[in-house]
mmCIF file of C-alpha atoms in Angstrom:
data_model
loop_
_atom_site.group_PDB
_atom_site.id
_atom_site.type_symbol
_atom_site.label_atom_id
_atom_site.label_comp_id
_atom_site.label_asym_id
_atom_site.label_seq_id
_atom_site.Cartn_x
_atom_site.Cartn_y
_atom_site.Cartn_z
ATOM 1 C CA UNK E 1 15.520 0.965 -7.453
ATOM 2 C CA UNK E 2 17.933 3.367 -7.632
ATOM 3 C CA UNK E 3 20.641 3.718 -4.959
ATOM 4 C CA UNK E 4 19.832 7.447 -3.939
ATOM 5 C CA UNK E 5 15.561 6.339 -3.987
ATOM 6 C CA UNK E 6 14.208 5.981 -0.170
ATOM 7 C CA UNK E 7 13.597 3.017 0.426
ATOM 8 C CA UNK E 8 9.788 2.028 1.845
ATOM 9 C CA UNK E 9 9.654 0.348 5.583
ATOM 10 C CA UNK E 10 7.581 -1.310 7.515
ATOM 11 C CA UNK E 11 6.912 -0.026 11.019
ATOM 12 C CA UNK E 12 5.204 -2.118 13.133
ATOM 13 C CA UNK E 13 7.492 -1.465 16.052
ATOM 14 C CA UNK E 14 5.105 0.892 17.333
ATOM 15 C CA UNK E 15 2.279 -1.401 17.956
ATOM 16 C CA UNK E 16 2.046 -3.350 21.271
ATOM 17 C CA UNK E 17 0.823 -6.560 22.592
ATOM 18 C CA UNK E 18 -2.222 -5.840 23.762
ATOM 19 C CA UNK E 19 -3.103 -3.391 21.935
ATOM 20 C CA UNK E 20 -5.361 -5.240 18.512
ATOM 21 C CA UNK E 21 -5.713 -2.669 15.837
ATOM 22 C CA UNK E 22 -8.836 -3.876 14.923
ATOM 23 C CA UNK E 23 -11.204 -2.606 17.479
ATOM 24 C CA UNK E 24 -14.429 -4.586 16.237
ATOM 25 C CA UNK E 25 -13.983 -8.446 17.178
ATOM 26 C CA UNK E 26 -12.839 -9.838 14.033
ATOM 27 C CA UNK E 27 -11.328 -12.781 13.738
ATOM 28 C CA UNK E 28 -10.009 -13.757 10.437
ATOM 29 C CA UNK E 29 -8.334 -17.191 9.020
ATOM 30 C CA UNK E 30 -5.940 -17.085 5.700
ATOM 31 C CA UNK E 31 -6.115 -20.901 4.274
ATOM 32 C CA UNK E 32 -4.856 -22.328 1.319
ATOM 33 C CA UNK E 33 -6.300 -25.963 -0.535
ATOM 34 C CA UNK E 34 -3.813 -28.354 -1.636
ATOM 35 C CA UNK E 35 -6.179 -31.690 -3.969
ATOM 36 C CA UNK E 36 -2.976 -33.963 -4.902
ATOM 37 C CA UNK E 37 -4.576 -34.080 -8.268
ATOM 38 C CA UNK E 38 -4.245 -32.858 -12.176
ATOM 39 C CA UNK E 39 -8.366 -31.602 -11.059
ATOM 40 C CA UNK E 40 -7.090 -29.575 -8.517
ATOM 41 C CA UNK E 41 -7.912 -26.305 -10.165
ATOM 42 C CA UNK E 42 -11.623 -27.038 -10.271
ATOM 43 C CA UNK E 43 -11.720 -28.897 -7.235
ATOM 44 C CA UNK E 44 -11.312 -25.767 -5.412
ATOM 45 C CA UNK E 45 -13.388 -23.510 -7.029
ATOM 46 C CA UNK E 46 -16.011 -25.358 -7.253
ATOM 47 C CA UNK E 47 -15.425 -25.083 -3.337
ATOM 48 C CA UNK E 48 -14.763 -21.912 -2.800
ATOM 49 C CA UNK E 49 -17.186 -21.312 -5.002
ATOM 50 C CA UNK E 50 -20.470 -23.887 -2.491
ATOM 51 C CA UNK E 51 -19.381 -21.550 0.350
ATOM 52 C CA UNK E 52 -21.932 -19.086 1.611
ATOM 53 C CA UNK E 53 -20.252 -16.135 2.257
ATOM 54 C CA UNK E 54 -22.353 -13.409 2.902
ATOM 55 C CA UNK E 55 -22.142 -12.477 6.338
ATOM 56 C CA UNK E 56 -17.472 -12.226 6.638
ATOM 57 C CA UNK E 57 -15.143 -10.247 4.438
ATOM 58 C CA UNK E 58 -13.629 -12.326 1.948
ATOM 59 C CA UNK E 59 -10.924 -12.062 -1.243
ATOM 60 C CA UNK E 60 -8.193 -15.020 -2.795
ATOM 61 C CA UNK E 61 -5.295 -14.409 -3.827
ATOM 62 C CA UNK E 62 -2.448 -16.276 -5.702
ATOM 63 C CA UNK E 63 -1.975 -17.801 -2.156
ATOM 64 C CA UNK E 64 -4.573 -18.265 -0.368
ATOM 65 C CA UNK E 65 -8.175 -17.209 0.713
ATOM 66 C CA UNK E 66 -9.265 -15.034 3.856
ATOM 67 C CA UNK E 67 -12.104 -14.828 5.375
ATOM 68 C CA UNK E 68 -12.950 -11.590 7.844
ATOM 69 C CA UNK E 69 -15.249 -11.688 10.366
ATOM 70 C CA UNK E 70 -17.178 -12.657 13.091
ATOM 71 C CA UNK E 71 -15.893 -15.882 15.131
ATOM 72 C CA UNK E 72 -18.604 -18.175 14.253
ATOM 73 C CA UNK E 73 -18.944 -17.658 10.479
ATOM 74 C CA UNK E 74 -15.246 -16.872 10.469
ATOM 75 C CA UNK E 75 -15.068 -21.026 11.089
ATOM 76 C CA UNK E 76 -18.392 -22.008 9.588
ATOM 77 C CA UNK E 77 -17.723 -21.064 6.213
ATOM 78 C CA UNK E 78 -13.414 -22.570 7.078
ATOM 79 C CA UNK E 79 -14.685 -25.594 7.427
ATOM 80 C CA UNK E 80 -18.073 -25.322 4.827
ATOM 81 C CA UNK E 81 -15.063 -24.643 2.138
ATOM 82 C CA UNK E 82 -12.870 -27.940 3.262
ATOM 83 C CA UNK E 83 -16.126 -29.676 3.254
ATOM 84 C CA UNK E 84 -17.475 -29.115 -0.226
ATOM 85 C CA UNK E 85 -13.622 -29.744 -2.321
ATOM 86 C CA UNK E 86 -12.321 -33.328 -0.641
ATOM 87 C CA UNK E 87 -12.689 -35.916 -3.180
ATOM 88 C CA UNK E 88 -13.655 -39.984 -2.275
ATOM 89 C CA UNK E 89 -9.795 -40.861 -2.342
ATOM 90 C CA UNK E 90 -8.568 -37.211 -3.223
ATOM 91 C CA UNK E 91 -5.293 -36.587 -1.518
ATOM 92 C CA UNK E 92 -5.562 -33.500 -0.360
ATOM 93 C CA UNK E 93 -4.057 -30.784 2.235
ATOM 94 C CA UNK E 94 -5.572 -27.768 4.118
ATOM 95 C CA UNK E 95 -3.133 -25.014 5.467
ATOM 96 C CA UNK E 96 -4.570 -22.891 7.837
ATOM 97 C CA UNK E 97 -3.671 -19.798 10.147
ATOM 98 C CA UNK E 98 -6.825 -18.854 12.443
ATOM 99 C CA UNK E 99 -6.068 -15.016 13.754
ATOM 100 C CA UNK E 100 -7.204 -12.521 16.191
ATOM 101 C CA UNK E 101 -6.226 -9.835 17.867
ATOM 102 C CA UNK E 102 -2.687 -9.014 16.015
ATOM 103 C CA UNK E 103 -1.470 -5.307 16.961
ATOM 104 C CA UNK E 104 -1.316 -4.562 12.440
ATOM 105 C CA UNK E 105 -4.680 -5.583 12.056
ATOM 106 C CA UNK E 106 -7.240 -2.731 10.454
ATOM 107 C CA UNK E 107 -10.932 -2.400 10.887
ATOM 108 C CA UNK E 108 -10.678 -2.677 6.544
ATOM 109 C CA UNK E 109 -11.822 -5.816 4.941
ATOM 110 C CA UNK E 110 -13.205 -7.031 7.658
ATOM 111 C CA UNK E 111 -18.031 -7.175 8.270
ATOM 112 C CA UNK E 112 -19.320 -8.417 11.339
ATOM 113 C CA UNK E 113 -22.915 -9.696 10.610
ATOM 114 C CA UNK E 114 -24.991 -8.865 13.463
ATOM 115 C CA UNK E 115 -26.348 -11.850 13.920
ATOM 116 C CA UNK E 116 -25.472 -15.725 14.382
ATOM 117 C CA UNK E 117 -27.265 -17.755 12.461
ATOM 118 C CA UNK E 118 -24.110 -20.144 10.904
ATOM 119 C CA UNK E 119 -24.992 -20.014 6.355
ATOM 120 C CA UNK E 120 -23.250 -22.943 5.731
ATOM 121 C CA UNK E 121 -23.625 -25.726 8.946
ATOM 122 C CA UNK E 122 -27.265 -27.113 7.760
ATOM 123 C CA UNK E 123 -25.538 -28.433 4.700
ATOM 124 C CA UNK E 124 -22.347 -29.496 6.431
ATOM 125 C CA UNK E 125 -23.159 -31.113 9.251
ATOM 126 C CA UNK E 126 -23.802 -34.233 8.347
ATOM 127 C CA UNK E 127 -21.578 -34.864 6.164
ATOM 128 C CA UNK E 128 -18.305 -36.768 7.500
ATOM 129 C CA UNK E 129 -15.050 -38.020 6.396
ATOM 130 C CA UNK E 130 -11.202 -38.814 8.516
ATOM 131 C CA UNK E 131 -9.121 -36.232 8.701
ATOM 132 C CA UNK E 132 -5.074 -36.042 9.637
ATOM 133 C CA UNK E 133 -4.722 -32.856 10.842
ATOM 134 C CA UNK E 134 -1.188 -31.321 12.954
ATOM 135 C CA UNK E 135 -2.266 -28.191 14.727
ATOM 136 C CA UNK E 136 0.131 -25.654 16.061
ATOM 137 C CA UNK E 137 -0.951 -22.825 18.811
ATOM 138 C CA UNK E 138 1.730 -19.640 18.729
ATOM 139 C CA UNK E 139 -0.053 -16.671 22.419
ATOM 140 C CA UNK E 140 1.582 -13.720 21.165
ATOM 141 C CA UNK E 141 3.491 -11.123 24.472
ATOM 142 C CA UNK E 142 2.741 -13.363 26.871
ATOM 143 C CA UNK E 143 6.085 -15.018 29.093
ATOM 144 C CA UNK E 144 3.869 -18.346 30.222
ATOM 145 C CA UNK E 145 2.737 -18.968 26.847
ATOM 146 C CA UNK E 146 3.137 -22.508 27.243
ATOM 147 C CA UNK E 147 0.138 -23.096 29.537
ATOM 148 C CA UNK E 148 -2.405 -22.160 27.469
ATOM 149 C CA UNK E 149 -0.843 -24.144 24.236
ATOM 150 C CA UNK E 150 -1.495 -27.043 27.501
ATOM 151 C CA UNK E 151 -4.760 -26.527 27.837
ATOM 152 C CA UNK E 152 -5.717 -25.894 23.931
ATOM 153 C CA UNK E 153 -3.292 -29.902 23.954
ATOM 154 C CA UNK E 154 -5.707 -31.218 26.737
ATOM 155 C CA UNK E 155 -8.590 -29.848 25.895
ATOM 156 C CA UNK E 156 -7.809 -31.788 22.216
ATOM 157 C CA UNK E 157 -7.560 -34.763 24.858
ATOM 158 C CA UNK E 158 -10.652 -34.188 26.210
ATOM 159 C CA UNK E 159 -13.449 -34.287 22.836
ATOM 160 C CA UNK E 160 -11.383 -36.789 21.598
ATOM 161 C CA UNK E 161 -9.620 -36.010 19.082
ATOM 162 C CA UNK E 162 -6.292 -35.920 20.361
ATOM 163 C CA UNK E 163 -4.270 -38.156 18.612
ATOM 164 C CA UNK E 164 0.122 -37.483 20.088
ATOM 165 C CA UNK E 165 2.369 -34.320 20.227
ATOM 166 C CA UNK E 166 4.883 -34.271 17.916
ATOM 167 C CA UNK E 167 7.995 -32.501 17.261
ATOM 168 C CA UNK E 168 6.536 -28.338 16.818
ATOM 169 C CA UNK E 169 2.835 -29.383 16.528
ATOM 170 C CA UNK E 170 0.182 -32.008 18.051
ATOM 171 C CA UNK E 171 -1.250 -34.115 16.250
ATOM 172 C CA UNK E 172 -4.593 -34.879 15.687
ATOM 173 C CA UNK E 173 -7.253 -37.362 14.260
ATOM 174 C CA UNK E 174 -11.207 -37.150 14.055
ATOM 175 C CA UNK E 175 -14.204 -37.444 11.759
ATOM 176 C CA UNK E 176 -14.479 -33.752 10.302
ATOM 177 C CA UNK E 177 -16.984 -32.694 12.865
ATOM 178 C CA UNK E 178 -15.061 -33.534 15.614
ATOM 179 C CA UNK E 179 -12.459 -31.553 14.180
ATOM 180 C CA UNK E 180 -14.142 -29.106 13.779
ATOM 181 C CA UNK E 181 -16.627 -29.063 17.052
ATOM 182 C CA UNK E 182 -12.696 -29.095 18.536
ATOM 183 C CA UNK E 183 -11.660 -26.090 16.470
ATOM 184 C CA UNK E 184 -14.283 -23.299 18.244
ATOM 185 C CA UNK E 185 -14.238 -24.785 21.794
ATOM 186 C CA UNK E 186 -10.513 -23.628 21.040
ATOM 187 C CA UNK E 187 -11.252 -20.667 19.456
ATOM 188 C CA UNK E 188 -12.986 -19.664 21.565
ATOM 189 C CA UNK E 189 -11.403 -20.741 25.029
ATOM 190 C CA UNK E 190 -8.742 -18.240 22.999
ATOM 191 C CA UNK E 191 -10.328 -15.417 22.221
ATOM 192 C CA UNK E 192 -11.297 -15.485 26.103
ATOM 193 C CA UNK E 193 -7.862 -15.335 27.277
ATOM 194 C CA UNK E 194 -5.733 -13.849 25.369
ATOM 195 C CA UNK E 195 -5.527 -10.342 23.287
ATOM 196 C CA UNK E 196 -3.773 -11.851 20.128
ATOM 197 C CA UNK E 197 -3.770 -15.581 18.929
ATOM 198 C CA UNK E 198 -2.033 -17.271 16.112
ATOM 199 C CA UNK E 199 -3.319 -21.118 15.770
ATOM 200 C CA UNK E 200 -1.938 -22.322 12.570
ATOM 201 C CA UNK E 201 -3.710 -25.901 11.089
ATOM 202 C CA UNK E 202 -2.501 -28.467 8.418
ATOM 203 C CA UNK E 203 -5.795 -30.571 8.358
ATOM 204 C CA UNK E 204 -5.968 -33.976 5.202
ATOM 205 C CA UNK E 205 -7.299 -36.002 3.780
ATOM 206 C CA UNK E 206 -7.108 -39.658 1.692
ATOM 207 C CA UNK E 207 -3.219 -39.585 2.556
ATOM 208 C CA UNK E 208 -1.575 -42.789 1.071
ATOM 209 C CA UNK E 209 0.336 -42.967 3.603
ATOM 210 C CA UNK E 210 -0.326 -45.462 6.836
ATOM 211 C CA UNK E 211 1.220 -45.261 9.823
ATOM 212 C CA UNK A 1 -11.650 -44.860 27.833
ATOM 213 C CA UNK A 2 -14.090 -46.118 30.670
ATOM 214 C CA UNK A 3 -14.462 -42.745 32.965
ATOM 215 C CA UNK A 4 -12.944 -43.593 36.321
ATOM 216 C CA UNK A 5 -8.897 -44.444 33.840
ATOM 217 C CA UNK A 6 -6.956 -41.856 34.066
ATOM 218 C CA UNK A 7 -6.847 -38.787 31.358
ATOM 219 C CA UNK A 8 -2.614 -38.786 30.290
ATOM 220 C CA UNK A 9 -2.595 -34.677 29.890
ATOM 221 C CA UNK A 10 0.485 -32.962 28.596
ATOM 222 C CA UNK A 11 2.100 -30.630 31.279
ATOM 223 C CA UNK A 12 3.976 -27.585 29.050
ATOM 224 C CA UNK A 13 2.359 -25.474 32.296
ATOM 225 C CA UNK A 14 5.765 -25.916 34.112
ATOM 226 C CA UNK A 15 8.507 -24.892 31.318
ATOM 227 C CA UNK A 16 9.020 -21.367 31.118
ATOM 228 C CA UNK A 17 10.023 -19.289 28.268
ATOM 229 C CA UNK A 18 13.662 -18.208 27.579
ATOM 230 C CA UNK A 19 14.767 -21.966 29.733
ATOM 231 C CA UNK A 20 14.552 -23.768 25.911
ATOM 232 C CA UNK A 21 13.856 -27.431 26.371
ATOM 233 C CA UNK A 22 16.577 -28.582 24.323
ATOM 234 C CA UNK A 23 20.620 -27.513 25.367
ATOM 235 C CA UNK A 24 22.121 -27.686 21.745
ATOM 236 C CA UNK A 25 22.118 -24.949 19.160
ATOM 237 C CA UNK A 26 19.394 -27.003 17.439
ATOM 238 C CA UNK A 27 16.931 -25.433 14.693
ATOM 239 C CA UNK A 28 14.253 -27.113 13.434
ATOM 240 C CA UNK A 29 12.129 -27.860 10.297
ATOM 241 C CA UNK A 30 8.650 -29.032 9.533
ATOM 242 C CA UNK A 31 7.164 -29.307 5.625
ATOM 243 C CA UNK A 32 4.987 -30.514 4.185
ATOM 244 C CA UNK A 33 5.148 -31.150 0.428
ATOM 245 C CA UNK A 34 1.779 -30.122 -1.288
ATOM 246 C CA UNK A 35 3.098 -31.435 -5.552
ATOM 247 C CA UNK A 36 -0.834 -30.325 -7.433
ATOM 248 C CA UNK A 37 -0.764 -33.273 -9.375
ATOM 249 C CA UNK A 38 -1.880 -37.159 -9.943
ATOM 250 C CA UNK A 39 1.789 -38.169 -9.365
ATOM 251 C CA UNK A 40 2.307 -36.412 -5.813
ATOM 252 C CA UNK A 41 3.965 -40.016 -4.568
ATOM 253 C CA UNK A 42 6.188 -40.121 -7.071
ATOM 254 C CA UNK A 43 7.908 -36.455 -6.606
ATOM 255 C CA UNK A 44 7.760 -36.414 -2.635
ATOM 256 C CA UNK A 45 9.131 -39.522 -2.865
ATOM 257 C CA UNK A 46 12.487 -38.955 -5.211
ATOM 258 C CA UNK A 47 12.886 -34.995 -3.745
ATOM 259 C CA UNK A 48 12.754 -36.711 -0.401
ATOM 260 C CA UNK A 49 15.422 -39.710 -1.696
ATOM 261 C CA UNK A 50 17.781 -37.362 -3.422
ATOM 262 C CA UNK A 51 18.091 -34.834 -0.233
ATOM 263 C CA UNK A 52 21.984 -35.898 1.109
ATOM 264 C CA UNK A 53 20.528 -35.714 5.153
ATOM 265 C CA UNK A 54 23.099 -36.972 6.784
ATOM 266 C CA UNK A 55 24.107 -34.112 9.016
ATOM 267 C CA UNK A 56 20.756 -33.312 9.753
ATOM 268 C CA UNK A 57 18.201 -36.008 11.839
ATOM 269 C CA UNK A 58 15.249 -36.667 9.981
ATOM 270 C CA UNK A 59 11.571 -38.037 10.255
ATOM 271 C CA UNK A 60 9.042 -38.493 8.027
ATOM 272 C CA UNK A 61 5.615 -39.029 9.167
ATOM 273 C CA UNK A 62 1.667 -38.813 7.917
ATOM 274 C CA UNK A 63 1.672 -35.088 6.917
ATOM 275 C CA UNK A 64 5.369 -34.509 7.298
ATOM 276 C CA UNK A 65 8.699 -34.954 7.407
ATOM 277 C CA UNK A 66 10.898 -32.951 9.707
ATOM 278 C CA UNK A 67 14.670 -32.352 10.044
ATOM 279 C CA UNK A 68 16.212 -31.361 13.172
ATOM 280 C CA UNK A 69 19.886 -30.894 13.883
ATOM 281 C CA UNK A 70 22.177 -26.880 13.172
ATOM 282 C CA UNK A 71 20.415 -23.911 11.037
ATOM 283 C CA UNK A 72 22.777 -24.157 8.300
ATOM 284 C CA UNK A 73 22.553 -28.635 7.778
ATOM 285 C CA UNK A 74 18.270 -27.966 7.667
ATOM 286 C CA UNK A 75 18.612 -25.013 6.307
ATOM 287 C CA UNK A 76 20.414 -26.668 3.463
ATOM 288 C CA UNK A 77 18.771 -30.244 4.097
ATOM 289 C CA UNK A 78 15.227 -27.614 3.616
ATOM 290 C CA UNK A 79 16.285 -25.921 0.483
ATOM 291 C CA UNK A 80 17.619 -28.965 -1.523
ATOM 292 C CA UNK A 81 13.718 -30.851 -0.505
ATOM 293 C CA UNK A 82 11.951 -27.930 -1.769
ATOM 294 C CA UNK A 83 14.615 -27.914 -4.911
ATOM 295 C CA UNK A 84 14.056 -31.439 -6.148
ATOM 296 C CA UNK A 85 10.896 -31.341 -5.704
ATOM 297 C CA UNK A 86 9.623 -28.948 -8.635
ATOM 298 C CA UNK A 87 8.467 -30.078 -12.043
ATOM 299 C CA UNK A 88 8.544 -27.452 -14.759
ATOM 300 C CA UNK A 89 4.289 -26.374 -14.795
ATOM 301 C CA UNK A 90 3.140 -28.036 -12.002
ATOM 302 C CA UNK A 91 2.218 -26.478 -9.875
ATOM 303 C CA UNK A 92 3.403 -27.540 -5.829
ATOM 304 C CA UNK A 93 2.786 -25.792 -2.393
ATOM 305 C CA UNK A 94 5.486 -26.009 0.036
ATOM 306 C CA UNK A 95 4.368 -25.416 4.205
ATOM 307 C CA UNK A 96 7.525 -25.153 6.271
ATOM 308 C CA UNK A 97 7.760 -24.646 10.329
ATOM 309 C CA UNK A 98 10.996 -23.486 11.249
ATOM 310 C CA UNK A 99 11.314 -23.342 14.738
ATOM 311 C CA UNK A 100 13.756 -22.749 17.578
ATOM 312 C CA UNK A 101 14.219 -22.782 21.028
ATOM 313 C CA UNK A 102 10.926 -24.254 22.298
ATOM 314 C CA UNK A 103 11.069 -25.019 25.726
ATOM 315 C CA UNK A 104 8.796 -28.101 25.510
ATOM 316 C CA UNK A 105 11.674 -29.258 23.312
ATOM 317 C CA UNK A 106 14.420 -32.302 24.057
ATOM 318 C CA UNK A 107 18.432 -33.080 22.834
ATOM 319 C CA UNK A 108 16.853 -36.117 21.503
ATOM 320 C CA UNK A 109 16.585 -36.607 18.030
ATOM 321 C CA UNK A 110 18.784 -34.618 16.626
ATOM 322 C CA UNK A 111 21.807 -34.559 15.487
ATOM 323 C CA UNK A 112 24.891 -31.275 15.606
ATOM 324 C CA UNK A 113 27.159 -32.465 12.840
ATOM 325 C CA UNK A 114 30.542 -31.070 13.957
ATOM 326 C CA UNK A 115 31.308 -29.108 10.559
ATOM 327 C CA UNK A 116 29.169 -26.390 8.347
ATOM 328 C CA UNK A 117 30.337 -28.096 4.976
ATOM 329 C CA UNK A 118 26.868 -28.173 3.420
ATOM 330 C CA UNK A 119 26.297 -31.295 1.805
ATOM 331 C CA UNK A 120 23.706 -30.585 -1.289
ATOM 332 C CA UNK A 121 23.982 -26.571 -1.878
ATOM 333 C CA UNK A 122 26.579 -27.102 -4.367
ATOM 334 C CA UNK A 123 24.125 -29.359 -6.555
ATOM 335 C CA UNK A 124 21.364 -27.033 -6.376
ATOM 336 C CA UNK A 125 23.038 -23.667 -6.139
ATOM 337 C CA UNK A 126 22.392 -23.213 -10.063
ATOM 338 C CA UNK A 127 19.081 -23.693 -10.439
ATOM 339 C CA UNK A 128 16.586 -20.842 -10.798
ATOM 340 C CA UNK A 129 13.160 -21.081 -10.910
ATOM 341 C CA UNK A 130 11.166 -18.112 -9.394
ATOM 342 C CA UNK A 131 8.714 -19.003 -6.318
ATOM 343 C CA UNK A 132 5.997 -17.135 -4.105
ATOM 344 C CA UNK A 133 6.018 -16.959 -0.921
ATOM 345 C CA UNK A 134 4.138 -15.695 1.968
ATOM 346 C CA UNK A 135 5.567 -16.319 5.479
ATOM 347 C CA UNK A 136 4.957 -14.824 8.879
ATOM 348 C CA UNK A 137 6.637 -14.877 12.427
ATOM 349 C CA UNK A 138 5.512 -15.199 15.923
ATOM 350 C CA UNK A 139 8.695 -14.489 18.762
ATOM 351 C CA UNK A 140 8.023 -15.533 22.002
ATOM 352 C CA UNK A 141 7.888 -14.828 25.157
ATOM 353 C CA UNK A 142 8.631 -10.997 24.173
ATOM 354 C CA UNK A 143 5.322 -8.519 24.561
ATOM 355 C CA UNK A 144 7.904 -6.178 22.207
ATOM 356 C CA UNK A 145 7.375 -8.954 19.554
ATOM 357 C CA UNK A 146 5.849 -6.626 16.422
ATOM 358 C CA UNK A 147 9.360 -4.902 16.558
ATOM 359 C CA UNK A 148 11.108 -8.584 15.803
ATOM 360 C CA UNK A 149 8.601 -8.480 13.202
ATOM 361 C CA UNK A 150 9.708 -5.504 11.535
ATOM 362 C CA UNK A 151 12.687 -5.561 11.592
ATOM 363 C CA UNK A 152 12.787 -9.262 9.291
ATOM 364 C CA UNK A 153 10.252 -7.940 6.790
ATOM 365 C CA UNK A 154 12.612 -4.902 6.736
ATOM 366 C CA UNK A 155 15.407 -7.066 5.926
ATOM 367 C CA UNK A 156 13.448 -8.782 3.438
ATOM 368 C CA UNK A 157 13.124 -5.217 1.754
ATOM 369 C CA UNK A 158 17.087 -5.053 1.746
ATOM 370 C CA UNK A 159 17.359 -8.104 0.004
ATOM 371 C CA UNK A 160 15.097 -7.585 -2.742
ATOM 372 C CA UNK A 161 12.719 -10.294 -2.235
ATOM 373 C CA UNK A 162 9.941 -8.403 -0.757
ATOM 374 C CA UNK A 163 6.191 -8.154 -2.724
ATOM 375 C CA UNK A 164 3.499 -6.645 -0.537
ATOM 376 C CA UNK A 165 2.336 -7.505 3.533
ATOM 377 C CA UNK A 166 -1.320 -9.197 3.345
ATOM 378 C CA UNK A 167 -3.504 -10.508 6.560
ATOM 379 C CA UNK A 168 -1.972 -12.378 9.057
ATOM 380 C CA UNK A 169 1.635 -12.808 6.521
ATOM 381 C CA UNK A 170 3.689 -10.734 4.736
ATOM 382 C CA UNK A 171 4.398 -12.321 0.908
ATOM 383 C CA UNK A 172 7.779 -12.255 -0.944
ATOM 384 C CA UNK A 173 8.875 -13.469 -4.147
ATOM 385 C CA UNK A 174 11.487 -14.241 -6.476
ATOM 386 C CA UNK A 175 14.011 -16.468 -7.411
ATOM 387 C CA UNK A 176 14.254 -19.910 -5.565
ATOM 388 C CA UNK A 177 18.522 -18.855 -4.297
ATOM 389 C CA UNK A 178 17.501 -15.497 -3.366
ATOM 390 C CA UNK A 179 14.447 -16.136 -1.024
ATOM 391 C CA UNK A 180 16.962 -18.895 0.376
ATOM 392 C CA UNK A 181 19.512 -16.363 1.502
ATOM 393 C CA UNK A 182 17.133 -14.095 3.194
ATOM 394 C CA UNK A 183 15.906 -16.924 5.291
ATOM 395 C CA UNK A 184 19.408 -18.131 5.852
ATOM 396 C CA UNK A 185 20.342 -14.365 6.663
ATOM 397 C CA UNK A 186 16.638 -13.838 8.359
ATOM 398 C CA UNK A 187 17.569 -16.940 10.756
ATOM 399 C CA UNK A 188 20.904 -15.864 11.429
ATOM 400 C CA UNK A 189 19.881 -12.725 12.763
ATOM 401 C CA UNK A 190 16.486 -13.869 14.206
ATOM 402 C CA UNK A 191 18.580 -17.193 16.718
ATOM 403 C CA UNK A 192 20.991 -14.305 17.971
ATOM 404 C CA UNK A 193 17.637 -12.185 19.403
ATOM 405 C CA UNK A 194 15.523 -14.822 20.414
ATOM 406 C CA UNK A 195 15.138 -17.362 22.803
ATOM 407 C CA UNK A 196 11.892 -19.337 20.893
ATOM 408 C CA UNK A 197 11.171 -18.155 17.081
ATOM 409 C CA UNK A 198 9.013 -19.729 14.802
ATOM 410 C CA UNK A 199 9.123 -19.118 11.475
ATOM 411 C CA UNK A 200 5.938 -20.450 9.313
ATOM 412 C CA UNK A 201 6.619 -20.326 5.672
ATOM 413 C CA UNK A 202 4.211 -21.158 2.467
ATOM 414 C CA UNK A 203 6.361 -21.503 -0.939
ATOM 415 C CA UNK A 204 4.865 -20.977 -3.726
ATOM 416 C CA UNK A 205 5.738 -22.607 -8.301
ATOM 417 C CA UNK A 206 3.621 -22.597 -11.269
ATOM 418 C CA UNK A 207 0.454 -21.142 -9.948
ATOM 419 C CA UNK A 208 -2.067 -20.731 -13.173
ATOM 420 C CA UNK A 209 -2.945 -17.832 -11.415
ATOM 421 C CA UNK A 210 -2.241 -14.351 -12.081
ATOM 422 C CA UNK A 211 -2.012 -11.246 -9.940
#
């Protein structure tokens, strides 16, 4: 870039908290799968390929896959991709960002299916395996954000998936079905209470580390 | 748990934004390394073992490693672990949470070295490899958080590591030295301006995906 050429800066500064840039009731999930095996490419591509993504907008880039749409369908596709990527004995992590209400968001790149019939749940609802998980919740634009975090953590206690609090995260443990039941309940509550929240989740299976 | 037993809930609700629970000038980094190879255990343990962590508090659990202390030393140990985990041709991601000022934080589990002499930088400052990266910044407890995000993104433009904006993240690309120079500058600025921020970073090397 020459020194006289004008730099193109971003200008999110004109957005305000609470004024979601997307008009629709739009939830998004960006996730990165990391199977720790030489066969990671095959596992990732197979899992993404098995997901019925007809009711969400989707894209896959170098770093992640993104699903955007109605909350129920975004959670359904996210869960399906994780379940389909699980392999007996293979250590894998999935880092996921669930987000709703960002002032910088737009209505582009989304698809809001009219009905709530889940395309993936019937295929995956009877698959069980244990998952370790860390979550961090970021309620944006509010001073009393710790109250929302405490409420979300206490919901995990009520639903039997809370393991412990740790630096910067809450640790959850449970069967994959129970954990995603929690994500469904937690996000349902969060979207009622907050204009903009982000839930960061890292799921881990088959870790060789005992604690 | 019997139905009459009292559940132990968390009570972060009594904390307020801006009242950091830790009195010291304490920064933390929690990260998870995911080398996508059958040799992942050896790579992770070797990398952690090579880090000189004498000036930070550290712990490793099933999901992550955590360094806590002065910002300069936390960044130094985090960078060292990432550089030491890099292997020619091995796809690896590192997901990291940099956090400062959480009202739920405590002074426990920290070590604030008195001097600023970096223990790892001399060993790693001449190692170069390209890195793809996504970042998300969460300025907590303020209504105008998009302004801080825009400023951090514009700093990445000024420092030549900005690639593009994408859903929920900003994509950075660059040599490992340039990226960590950016993290140093960005966090220096954020800790001056904000009582509580979280910077979520995912670093990726040797991805087989071209874009």
